[in-house]
């Protein structure tokens, strides 16, 4: 990619909002910010660094809305999971790719410019591996290449159906790697699949403490010497109770005591933690991966955001089940959950007079970038040129100047304020719509008609 320069009318830099900001790029990376702007492409509006999406299962975008019927004995995460198992039994590789592309288009339109895909759908519907054991991981890579989103691919190690090595359930057969050698082969094949995708990162994920034994987790760490590590943990109280029954420790407590949790790790959900567990996660430097819309949809509970952030904890947000895709919506619901829990307002603002929107966005940039191991946390030299440009002519921005723009975006306009989105300096969204939306949406509609 040739060198280029953008002149943003307004841009949110590490030091705050600035006017008429020249940003120079080379091969999709920012080489300098400020200085002369001769020959620059002018961009109207207010540019933000694109937000990382640190947790998604793209295939679940295809079942959004299908689990909103009450069952005979009351519903929970566990009954939702049965709906998910039935849905994925129908998914072909073509369907996985079509659904992933639709989800990624919507992510880009909604302010997410990079994605950590927690990929555990590996095998054919009968549980047998495809001829290419990374067939479905490859379909995620193809969808990312088509839509342009930045990708961190996390092939998932999933071996068991419950704590202590319980047998997998029939509905989990598409996820299972029999042992660490089978998983290593799967991950190696996924690594080959992403080699042609610029900027892609390969990480890894033990699905949960329910899905791997302690011995397997130890072998997993030896098999994955570098790259980010993500794990589902302490999402549901039933999970906490079953972990206590198995080993006498809570999930986060067990992980901190038995694994070298550090800055490579992202603990997805971590909803149910005691104060000493919160302190331990903060000390470790791991990121808490929050998915407030999905956590609300599934009835998980409320993350202890105020205690966690006041101790210096790192967090980012993800779209998880993709029942609704919105970067601003995830941050807004995170703040609102704390308001409901503590019966107060502006709970996650850093100090008196500080902007809550700015505190949320800055934190999610830093935590998301660490969790994805991607250079995407700021508009600054050495970072990838990922930008979300807000339409400052939107009515939400009429009542205040730049100091209020992030609040107006997160708490008022949301997705409607997004005009342009760029990844690696390439424009993917204009006027609020992805340039390939029409073709991707048509393929998605055909896919869903077949599944129905």
PDB file of N, CA, C and O in Angstrom, residues 40-112:
ATOM      1  N   UNK A  40      -3.209  16.010   1.455  1.00  0.00           N
ATOM      2  CA  UNK A  40      -3.962  15.091   2.310  1.00  0.00           C
ATOM      3  C   UNK A  40      -5.412  14.965   1.850  1.00  0.00           C
ATOM      4  O   UNK A  40      -5.998  15.902   1.297  1.00  0.00           O
ATOM      5  N   UNK A  41      -5.995  13.794   2.093  1.00  0.00           N
ATOM      6  CA  UNK A  41      -7.425  13.587   1.871  1.00  0.00           C
ATOM      7  C   UNK A  41      -8.164  14.125   3.091  1.00  0.00           C
ATOM      8  O   UNK A  41      -7.960  13.658   4.207  1.00  0.00           O
ATOM      9  N   UNK A  42      -9.039  15.102   2.876  1.00  0.00           N
ATOM     10  CA  UNK A  42      -9.780  15.690   3.994  1.00  0.00           C
ATOM     11  C   UNK A  42     -10.933  14.776   4.393  1.00  0.00           C
ATOM     12  O   UNK A  42     -11.660  14.267   3.536  1.00  0.00           O
ATOM     13  N   UNK A  43     -11.091  14.593   5.692  1.00  0.00           N
ATOM     14  CA  UNK A  43     -12.160  13.747   6.227  1.00  0.00           C
ATOM     15  C   UNK A  43     -12.961  14.564   7.228  1.00  0.00           C
ATOM     16  O   UNK A  43     -12.440  14.992   8.266  1.00  0.00           O
ATOM     17  N   UNK A  44     -14.235  14.795   6.900  1.00  0.00           N
ATOM     18  CA  UNK A  44     -15.116  15.559   7.772  1.00  0.00           C
ATOM     19  C   UNK A  44     -15.571  14.691   8.932  1.00  0.00           C
ATOM     20  O   UNK A  44     -15.724  13.476   8.808  1.00  0.00           O
ATOM     21  N   UNK A  45     -15.817  15.322  10.074  1.00  0.00           N
ATOM     22  CA  UNK A  45     -16.320  14.603  11.236  1.00  0.00           C
ATOM     23  C   UNK A  45     -15.274  14.463  12.319  1.00  0.00           C
ATOM     24  O   UNK A  45     -14.266  15.173  12.343  1.00  0.00           O
ATOM     25  N   UNK A  46     -15.519  13.525  13.215  1.00  0.00           N
ATOM     26  CA  UNK A  46     -14.651  13.320  14.381  1.00  0.00           C
ATOM     27  C   UNK A  46     -14.153  11.887  14.392  1.00  0.00           C
ATOM     28  O   UNK A  46     -14.945  10.944  14.521  1.00  0.00           O
ATOM     29  N   UNK A  47     -12.831  11.706  14.263  1.00  0.00           N
ATOM     30  CA  UNK A  47     -12.237  10.371  14.153  1.00  0.00           C
ATOM     31  C   UNK A  47     -11.835   9.834  15.518  1.00  0.00           C
ATOM     32  O   UNK A  47     -11.127  10.492  16.285  1.00  0.00           O
ATOM     33  N   UNK A  48     -12.278   8.619  15.788  1.00  0.00           N
ATOM     34  CA  UNK A  48     -11.880   7.870  16.980  1.00  0.00           C
ATOM     35  C   UNK A  48     -11.010   6.693  16.558  1.00  0.00           C
ATOM     36  O   UNK A  48     -11.165   6.172  15.448  1.00  0.00           O
ATOM     37  N   UNK A  49     -10.126   6.216  17.446  1.00  0.00           N
ATOM     38  CA  UNK A  49      -9.504   4.921  17.180  1.00  0.00           C
ATOM     39  C   UNK A  49     -10.594   3.852  17.157  1.00  0.00           C
ATOM     40  O   UNK A  49     -11.502   3.864  17.999  1.00  0.00           O
ATOM     41  N   UNK A  50     -10.538   2.937  16.199  1.00  0.00           N
ATOM     42  CA  UNK A  50     -11.536   1.871  16.146  1.00  0.00           C
ATOM     43  C   UNK A  50     -11.455   0.977  17.361  1.00  0.00           C
ATOM     44  O   UNK A  50     -10.370   0.659  17.857  1.00  0.00           O
ATOM     45  N   UNK A  51     -12.610   0.535  17.852  1.00  0.00           N
ATOM     46  CA  UNK A  51     -12.651  -0.260  19.077  1.00  0.00           C
ATOM     47  C   UNK A  51     -12.439  -1.746  18.777  1.00  0.00           C
ATOM     48  O   UNK A  51     -13.037  -2.279  17.837  1.00  0.00           O
ATOM     49  N   UNK A  52     -11.599  -2.446  19.551  1.00  0.00           N
ATOM     50  CA  UNK A  52     -11.473  -3.896  19.392  1.00  0.00           C
ATOM     51  C   UNK A  52     -12.674  -4.621  20.005  1.00  0.00           C
ATOM     52  O   UNK A  52     -13.174  -4.237  21.067  1.00  0.00           O
ATOM     53  N   UNK A  53     -13.117  -5.659  19.327  1.00  0.00           N
ATOM     54  CA  UNK A  53     -14.157  -6.570  19.831  1.00  0.00           C
ATOM     55  C   UNK A  53     -13.423  -7.803  20.350  1.00  0.00           C
ATOM     56  O   UNK A  53     -12.910  -8.595  19.570  1.00  0.00           O
ATOM     57  N   UNK A  54     -13.364  -7.967  21.671  1.00  0.00           N
ATOM     58  CA  UNK A  54     -12.479  -9.006  22.213  1.00  0.00           C
ATOM     59  C   UNK A  54     -13.132 -10.370  22.411  1.00  0.00           C
ATOM     60  O   UNK A  54     -12.475 -11.310  22.862  1.00  0.00           O
ATOM     61  N   UNK A  55     -14.427 -10.515  22.022  1.00  0.00           N
ATOM     62  CA  UNK A  55     -15.028 -11.843  22.200  1.00  0.00           C
ATOM     63  C   UNK A  55     -16.262 -11.991  21.325  1.00  0.00           C
ATOM     64  O   UNK A  55     -17.229 -11.245  21.453  1.00  0.00           O
ATOM     65  N   UNK A  56     -16.214 -12.981  20.428  1.00  0.00           N
ATOM     66  CA  UNK A  56     -17.347 -13.241  19.546  1.00  0.00           C
ATOM     67  C   UNK A  56     -17.365 -14.702  19.138  1.00  0.00           C
ATOM     68  O   UNK A  56     -16.322 -15.337  18.977  1.00  0.00           O
ATOM     69  N   UNK A  57     -18.597 -15.213  18.953  1.00  0.00           N
ATOM     70  CA  UNK A  57     -18.836 -16.477  18.260  1.00  0.00           C
ATOM     71  C   UNK A  57     -19.701 -16.097  17.055  1.00  0.00           C
ATOM     72  O   UNK A  57     -20.927 -15.974  17.181  1.00  0.00           O
ATOM     73  N   UNK A  58     -19.080 -15.878  15.895  1.00  0.00           N
ATOM     74  CA  UNK A  58     -19.838 -15.287  14.794  1.00  0.00           C
ATOM     75  C   UNK A  58     -21.009 -16.150  14.345  1.00  0.00           C
ATOM     76  O   UNK A  58     -22.040 -15.625  13.928  1.00  0.00           O
ATOM     77  N   UNK A  59     -20.888 -17.484  14.443  1.00  0.00           N
ATOM     78  CA  UNK A  59     -21.978 -18.329  13.962  1.00  0.00           C
ATOM     79  C   UNK A  59     -23.272 -18.060  14.718  1.00  0.00           C
ATOM     80  O   UNK A  59     -24.374 -18.255  14.191  1.00  0.00           O
ATOM     81  N   UNK A  60     -23.166 -17.577  15.969  1.00  0.00           N
ATOM     82  CA  UNK A  60     -24.369 -17.340  16.756  1.00  0.00           C
ATOM     83  C   UNK A  60     -25.170 -16.142  16.252  1.00  0.00           C
ATOM     84  O   UNK A  60     -26.344 -15.978  16.621  1.00  0.00           O
ATOM     85  N   UNK A  61     -24.577 -15.305  15.371  1.00  0.00           N
ATOM     86  CA  UNK A  61     -25.355 -14.233  14.744  1.00  0.00           C
ATOM     87  C   UNK A  61     -26.556 -14.811  14.007  1.00  0.00           C
ATOM     88  O   UNK A  61     -27.618 -14.183  13.923  1.00  0.00           O
ATOM     89  N   UNK A  62     -26.430 -16.026  13.490  1.00  0.00           N
ATOM     90  CA  UNK A  62     -27.521 -16.640  12.744  1.00  0.00           C
ATOM     91  C   UNK A  62     -28.688 -17.083  13.597  1.00  0.00           C
ATOM     92  O   UNK A  62     -29.779 -17.339  13.068  1.00  0.00           O
ATOM     93  N   UNK A  63     -28.512 -17.179  14.911  1.00  0.00           N
ATOM     94  CA  UNK A  63     -29.618 -17.596  15.784  1.00  0.00           C
ATOM     95  C   UNK A  63     -30.132 -16.449  16.638  1.00  0.00           C
ATOM     96  O   UNK A  63     -30.944 -16.663  17.544  1.00  0.00           O
ATOM     97  N   UNK A  64     -29.694 -15.222  16.351  1.00  0.00           N
ATOM     98  CA  UNK A  64     -30.164 -14.074  17.117  1.00  0.00           C
ATOM     99  C   UNK A  64     -31.682 -13.991  17.028  1.00  0.00           C
ATOM    100  O   UNK A  64     -32.261 -13.984  15.943  1.00  0.00           O
ATOM    101  N   UNK A  65     -32.336 -13.942  18.178  1.00  0.00           N
ATOM    102  CA  UNK A  65     -33.792 -13.865  18.230  1.00  0.00           C
ATOM    103  C   UNK A  65     -34.501 -15.202  18.277  1.00  0.00           C
ATOM    104  O   UNK A  65     -35.715 -15.245  18.491  1.00  0.00           O
ATOM    105  N   UNK A  66     -33.772 -16.314  18.091  1.00  0.00           N
ATOM    106  CA  UNK A  66     -34.414 -17.626  18.047  1.00  0.00           C
ATOM    107  C   UNK A  66     -34.597 -18.262  19.416  1.00  0.00           C
ATOM    108  O   UNK A  66     -35.247 -19.300  19.529  1.00  0.00           O
ATOM    109  N   UNK A  67     -34.035 -17.647  20.450  1.00  0.00           N
ATOM    110  CA  UNK A  67     -34.121 -18.241  21.792  1.00  0.00           C
ATOM    111  C   UNK A  67     -34.932 -17.358  22.736  1.00  0.00           C
ATOM    112  O   UNK A  67     -34.761 -17.415  23.948  1.00  0.00           O
ATOM    113  N   UNK A  68     -35.847 -16.565  22.190  1.00  0.00           N
ATOM    114  CA  UNK A  68     -36.607 -15.625  23.011  1.00  0.00           C
ATOM    115  C   UNK A  68     -38.040 -16.108  23.254  1.00  0.00           C
ATOM    116  O   UNK A  68     -38.977 -15.325  23.345  1.00  0.00           O
ATOM    117  N   UNK A  69     -38.229 -17.424  23.334  1.00  0.00           N
ATOM    118  CA  UNK A  69     -39.514 -18.019  23.682  1.00  0.00           C
ATOM    119  C   UNK A  69     -39.367 -18.743  25.012  1.00  0.00           C
ATOM    120  O   UNK A  69     -38.458 -19.544  25.191  1.00  0.00           O
ATOM    121  N   UNK A  70     -40.279 -18.474  25.933  1.00  0.00           N
ATOM    122  CA  UNK A  70     -40.173 -19.067  27.267  1.00  0.00           C
ATOM    123  C   UNK A  70     -40.449 -20.568  27.227  1.00  0.00           C
ATOM    124  O   UNK A  70     -41.383 -21.025  26.562  1.00  0.00           O
ATOM    125  N   UNK A  71     -39.625 -21.322  27.920  1.00  0.00           N
ATOM    126  CA  UNK A  71     -39.791 -22.760  27.996  1.00  0.00           C
ATOM    127  C   UNK A  71     -40.760 -23.174  29.085  1.00  0.00           C
ATOM    128  O   UNK A  71     -41.270 -22.335  29.846  1.00  0.00           O
ATOM    129  N   UNK A  72     -41.008 -24.469  29.225  1.00  0.00           N
ATOM    130  CA  UNK A  72     -42.016 -24.947  30.184  1.00  0.00           C
ATOM    131  C   UNK A  72     -41.628 -24.786  31.645  1.00  0.00           C
ATOM    132  O   UNK A  72     -42.501 -24.715  32.512  1.00  0.00           O
ATOM    133  N   UNK A  73     -40.319 -24.710  31.933  1.00  0.00           N
ATOM    134  CA  UNK A  73     -39.912 -24.661  33.346  1.00  0.00           C
ATOM    135  C   UNK A  73     -39.021 -23.460  33.643  1.00  0.00           C
ATOM    136  O   UNK A  73     -38.235 -23.482  34.584  1.00  0.00           O
ATOM    137  N   UNK A  74     -39.142 -22.404  32.847  1.00  0.00           N
ATOM    138  CA  UNK A  74     -38.284 -21.242  33.048  1.00  0.00           C
ATOM    139  C   UNK A  74     -36.982 -21.397  32.289  1.00  0.00           C
ATOM    140  O   UNK A  74     -36.500 -22.507  32.060  1.00  0.00           O
ATOM    141  N   UNK A  75     -36.407 -20.273  31.882  1.00  0.00           N
ATOM    142  CA  UNK A  75     -35.246 -20.313  31.015  1.00  0.00           C
ATOM    143  C   UNK A  75     -34.001 -19.767  31.705  1.00  0.00           C
ATOM    144  O   UNK A  75     -34.082 -18.998  32.665  1.00  0.00           O
ATOM    145  N   UNK A  76     -32.851 -20.152  31.173  1.00  0.00           N
ATOM    146  CA  UNK A  76     -31.564 -19.749  31.724  1.00  0.00           C
ATOM    147  C   UNK A  76     -30.518 -19.886  30.622  1.00  0.00           C
ATOM    148  O   UNK A  76     -30.823 -20.300  29.494  1.00  0.00           O
ATOM    149  N   UNK A  77     -29.293 -19.570  30.976  1.00  0.00           N
ATOM    150  CA  UNK A  77     -28.178 -19.819  30.059  1.00  0.00           C
ATOM    151  C   UNK A  77     -28.185 -21.264  29.581  1.00  0.00           C
ATOM    152  O   UNK A  77     -27.918 -21.551  28.407  1.00  0.00           O
ATOM    153  N   UNK A  78     -28.496 -22.176  30.469  1.00  0.00           N
ATOM    154  CA  UNK A  78     -28.371 -23.600  30.164  1.00  0.00           C
ATOM    155  C   UNK A  78     -29.454 -24.050  29.185  1.00  0.00           C
ATOM    156  O   UNK A  78     -29.197 -24.920  28.341  1.00  0.00           O
ATOM    157  N   UNK A  79     -30.661 -23.495  29.248  1.00  0.00           N
ATOM    158  CA  UNK A  79     -31.678 -23.817  28.244  1.00  0.00           C
ATOM    159  C   UNK A  79     -31.360 -23.123  26.922  1.00  0.00           C
ATOM    160  O   UNK A  79     -31.598 -23.683  25.848  1.00  0.00           O
ATOM    161  N   UNK A  80     -30.812 -21.906  26.983  1.00  0.00           N
ATOM    162  CA  UNK A  80     -30.365 -21.229  25.760  1.00  0.00           C
ATOM    163  C   UNK A  80     -29.317 -22.074  25.047  1.00  0.00           C
ATOM    164  O   UNK A  80     -29.313 -22.176  23.811  1.00  0.00           O
ATOM    165  N   UNK A  81     -28.437 -22.687  25.819  1.00  0.00           N
ATOM    166  CA  UNK A  81     -27.371 -23.490  25.225  1.00  0.00           C
ATOM    167  C   UNK A  81     -27.935 -24.656  24.413  1.00  0.00           C
ATOM    168  O   UNK A  81     -27.379 -25.022  23.366  1.00  0.00           O
ATOM    169  N   UNK A  82     -29.054 -25.229  24.859  1.00  0.00           N
ATOM    170  CA  UNK A  82     -29.671 -26.322  24.102  1.00  0.00           C
ATOM    171  C   UNK A  82     -30.204 -25.823  22.761  1.00  0.00           C
ATOM    172  O   UNK A  82     -30.122 -26.529  21.747  1.00  0.00           O
ATOM    173  N   UNK A  83     -30.766 -24.616  22.732  1.00  0.00           N
ATOM    174  CA  UNK A  83     -31.200 -24.025  21.464  1.00  0.00           C
ATOM    175  C   UNK A  83     -29.998 -23.861  20.537  1.00  0.00           C
ATOM    176  O   UNK A  83     -30.065 -24.142  19.332  1.00  0.00           O
ATOM    177  N   UNK A  84     -28.878 -23.399  21.104  1.00  0.00           N
ATOM    178  CA  UNK A  84     -27.666 -23.215  20.314  1.00  0.00           C
ATOM    179  C   UNK A  84     -27.187 -24.538  19.730  1.00  0.00           C
ATOM    180  O   UNK A  84     -26.816 -24.610  18.548  1.00  0.00           O
ATOM    181  N   UNK A  85     -27.213 -25.601  20.514  1.00  0.00           N
ATOM    182  CA  UNK A  85     -26.784 -26.899  20.005  1.00  0.00           C
ATOM    183  C   UNK A  85     -27.654 -27.336  18.820  1.00  0.00           C
ATOM    184  O   UNK A  85     -27.150 -27.866  17.825  1.00  0.00           O
ATOM    185  N   UNK A  86     -28.948 -27.139  18.927  1.00  0.00           N
ATOM    186  CA  UNK A  86     -29.842 -27.541  17.837  1.00  0.00           C
ATOM    187  C   UNK A  86     -29.576 -26.713  16.580  1.00  0.00           C
ATOM    188  O   UNK A  86     -29.615 -27.231  15.471  1.00  0.00           O
ATOM    189  N   UNK A  87     -29.297 -25.433  16.768  1.00  0.00           N
ATOM    190  CA  UNK A  87     -29.051 -24.573  15.620  1.00  0.00           C
ATOM    191  C   UNK A  87     -27.775 -24.969  14.887  1.00  0.00           C
ATOM    192  O   UNK A  87     -27.753 -25.076  13.652  1.00  0.00           O
ATOM    193  N   UNK A  88     -26.713 -25.204  15.609  1.00  0.00           N
ATOM    194  CA  UNK A  88     -25.438 -25.456  14.935  1.00  0.00           C
ATOM    195  C   UNK A  88     -25.408 -26.804  14.239  1.00  0.00           C
ATOM    196  O   UNK A  88     -24.562 -27.033  13.373  1.00  0.00           O
ATOM    197  N   UNK A  89     -26.340 -27.709  14.584  1.00  0.00           N
ATOM    198  CA  UNK A  89     -26.399 -28.992  13.890  1.00  0.00           C
ATOM    199  C   UNK A  89     -26.664 -28.826  12.399  1.00  0.00           C
ATOM    200  O   UNK A  89     -26.369 -29.722  11.603  1.00  0.00           O
ATOM    201  N   UNK A  90     -27.224 -27.674  11.984  1.00  0.00           N
ATOM    202  CA  UNK A  90     -27.596 -27.441  10.592  1.00  0.00           C
ATOM    203  C   UNK A  90     -26.521 -26.728   9.787  1.00  0.00           C
ATOM    204  O   UNK A  90     -26.656 -26.587   8.568  1.00  0.00           O
ATOM    205  N   UNK A  91     -25.475 -26.235  10.447  1.00  0.00           N
ATOM    206  CA  UNK A  91     -24.566 -25.317   9.782  1.00  0.00           C
ATOM    207  C   UNK A  91     -23.557 -26.035   8.891  1.00  0.00           C
ATOM    208  O   UNK A  91     -22.777 -26.869   9.346  1.00  0.00           O
ATOM    209  N   UNK A  92     -23.557 -25.677   7.611  1.00  0.00           N
ATOM    210  CA  UNK A  92     -22.553 -26.136   6.659  1.00  0.00           C
ATOM    211  C   UNK A  92     -21.384 -25.150   6.658  1.00  0.00           C
ATOM    212  O   UNK A  92     -21.506 -24.023   7.164  1.00  0.00           O
ATOM    213  N   UNK A  93     -20.254 -25.504   6.074  1.00  0.00           N
ATOM    214  CA  UNK A  93     -19.163 -24.530   5.952  1.00  0.00           C
ATOM    215  C   UNK A  93     -19.586 -23.250   5.232  1.00  0.00           C
ATOM    216  O   UNK A  93     -19.201 -22.144   5.634  1.00  0.00           O
ATOM    217  N   UNK A  94     -20.390 -23.382   4.165  1.00  0.00           N
ATOM    218  CA  UNK A  94     -20.859 -22.178   3.468  1.00  0.00           C
ATOM    219  C   UNK A  94     -21.692 -21.303   4.397  1.00  0.00           C
ATOM    220  O   UNK A  94     -21.606 -20.063   4.345  1.00  0.00           O
ATOM    221  N   UNK A  95     -22.519 -21.916   5.239  1.00  0.00           N
ATOM    222  CA  UNK A  95     -23.338 -21.149   6.168  1.00  0.00           C
ATOM    223  C   UNK A  95     -22.481 -20.461   7.216  1.00  0.00           C
ATOM    224  O   UNK A  95     -22.723 -19.294   7.565  1.00  0.00           O
ATOM    225  N   UNK A  96     -21.477 -21.149   7.720  1.00  0.00           N
ATOM    226  CA  UNK A  96     -20.569 -20.548   8.701  1.00  0.00           C
ATOM    227  C   UNK A  96     -19.908 -19.304   8.119  1.00  0.00           C
ATOM    228  O   UNK A  96     -19.817 -18.259   8.777  1.00  0.00           O
ATOM    229  N   UNK A  97     -19.477 -19.388   6.865  1.00  0.00           N
ATOM    230  CA  UNK A  97     -18.827 -18.243   6.224  1.00  0.00           C
ATOM    231  C   UNK A  97     -19.805 -17.096   5.991  1.00  0.00           C
ATOM    232  O   UNK A  97     -19.481 -15.927   6.255  1.00  0.00           O
ATOM    233  N   UNK A  98     -21.011 -17.411   5.512  1.00  0.00           N
ATOM    234  CA  UNK A  98     -21.994 -16.368   5.223  1.00  0.00           C
ATOM    235  C   UNK A  98     -22.428 -15.643   6.489  1.00  0.00           C
ATOM    236  O   UNK A  98     -22.566 -14.413   6.505  1.00  0.00           O
ATOM    237  N   UNK A  99     -22.639 -16.393   7.563  1.00  0.00           N
ATOM    238  CA  UNK A  99     -23.059 -15.781   8.821  1.00  0.00           C
ATOM    239  C   UNK A  99     -21.932 -14.945   9.410  1.00  0.00           C
ATOM    240  O   UNK A  99     -22.146 -13.833   9.905  1.00  0.00           O
ATOM    241  N   UNK A 100     -20.708 -15.476   9.345  1.00  0.00           N
ATOM    242  CA  UNK A 100     -19.557 -14.721   9.868  1.00  0.00           C
ATOM    243  C   UNK A 100     -19.390 -13.410   9.118  1.00  0.00           C
ATOM    244  O   UNK A 100     -19.145 -12.358   9.726  1.00  0.00           O
ATOM    245  N   UNK A 101     -19.521 -13.433   7.796  1.00  0.00           N
ATOM    246  CA  UNK A 101     -19.366 -12.203   7.020  1.00  0.00           C
ATOM    247  C   UNK A 101     -20.427 -11.183   7.397  1.00  0.00           C
ATOM    248  O   UNK A 101     -20.133  -9.986   7.525  1.00  0.00           O
ATOM    249  N   UNK A 102     -21.666 -11.633   7.599  1.00  0.00           N
ATOM    250  CA  UNK A 102     -22.728 -10.702   7.998  1.00  0.00           C
ATOM    251  C   UNK A 102     -22.416 -10.088   9.354  1.00  0.00           C
ATOM    252  O   UNK A 102     -22.559  -8.874   9.554  1.00  0.00           O
ATOM    253  N   UNK A 103     -21.990 -10.913  10.299  1.00  0.00           N
ATOM    254  CA  UNK A 103     -21.649 -10.394  11.627  1.00  0.00           C
ATOM    255  C   UNK A 103     -20.516  -9.380  11.543  1.00  0.00           C
ATOM    256  O   UNK A 103     -20.550  -8.339  12.203  1.00  0.00           O
ATOM    257  N   UNK A 104     -19.515  -9.674  10.734  1.00  0.00           N
ATOM    258  CA  UNK A 104     -18.363  -8.772  10.625  1.00  0.00           C
ATOM    259  C   UNK A 104     -18.744  -7.450   9.967  1.00  0.00           C
ATOM    260  O   UNK A 104     -18.253  -6.384  10.361  1.00  0.00           O
ATOM    261  N   UNK A 105     -19.594  -7.485   8.935  1.00  0.00           N
ATOM    262  CA  UNK A 105     -20.100  -6.256   8.331  1.00  0.00           C
ATOM    263  C   UNK A 105     -20.789  -5.408   9.393  1.00  0.00           C
ATOM    264  O   UNK A 105     -20.558  -4.187   9.496  1.00  0.00           O
ATOM    265  N   UNK A 106     -21.632  -6.039  10.192  1.00  0.00           N
ATOM    266  CA  UNK A 106     -22.367  -5.300  11.223  1.00  0.00           C
ATOM    267  C   UNK A 106     -21.434  -4.788  12.312  1.00  0.00           C
ATOM    268  O   UNK A 106     -21.655  -3.703  12.863  1.00  0.00           O
ATOM    269  N   UNK A 107     -20.398  -5.539  12.632  1.00  0.00           N
ATOM    270  CA  UNK A 107     -19.416  -5.058  13.603  1.00  0.00           C
ATOM    271  C   UNK A 107     -18.737  -3.788  13.111  1.00  0.00           C
ATOM    272  O   UNK A 107     -18.589  -2.816  13.862  1.00  0.00           O
ATOM    273  N   UNK A 108     -18.313  -3.790  11.857  1.00  0.00           N
ATOM    274  CA  UNK A 108     -17.649  -2.614  11.308  1.00  0.00           C
ATOM    275  C   UNK A 108     -18.596  -1.415  11.274  1.00  0.00           C
ATOM    276  O   UNK A 108     -18.211  -0.299  11.611  1.00  0.00           O
ATOM    277  N   UNK A 109     -19.830  -1.643  10.887  1.00  0.00           N
ATOM    278  CA  UNK A 109     -20.812  -0.556  10.876  1.00  0.00           C
ATOM    279  C   UNK A 109     -21.119  -0.048  12.278  1.00  0.00           C
ATOM    280  O   UNK A 109     -21.573   1.086  12.445  1.00  0.00           O
ATOM    281  N   UNK A 110     -20.858  -0.886  13.273  1.00  0.00           N
ATOM    282  CA  UNK A 110     -21.188  -0.548  14.656  1.00  0.00           C
ATOM    283  C   UNK A 110     -19.984  -0.090  15.463  1.00  0.00           C
ATOM    284  O   UNK A 110     -20.067   0.032  16.681  1.00  0.00           O
ATOM    285  N   UNK A 111     -18.842   0.174  14.803  1.00  0.00           N
ATOM    286  CA  UNK A 111     -17.712   0.768  15.494  1.00  0.00           C
ATOM    287  C   UNK A 111     -16.630  -0.176  15.961  1.00  0.00           C
ATOM    288  O   UNK A 111     -15.658   0.265  16.589  1.00  0.00           O
ATOM    289  N   UNK A 112     -16.750  -1.475  15.680  1.00  0.00           N
ATOM    290  CA  UNK A 112     -15.673  -2.423  15.964  1.00  0.00           C
ATOM    291  C   UNK A 112     -14.818  -2.568  14.703  1.00  0.00           C
ATOM    292  O   UNK A 112     -15.335  -2.885  13.633  1.00  0.00           O
TER     293      UNK A 112
END
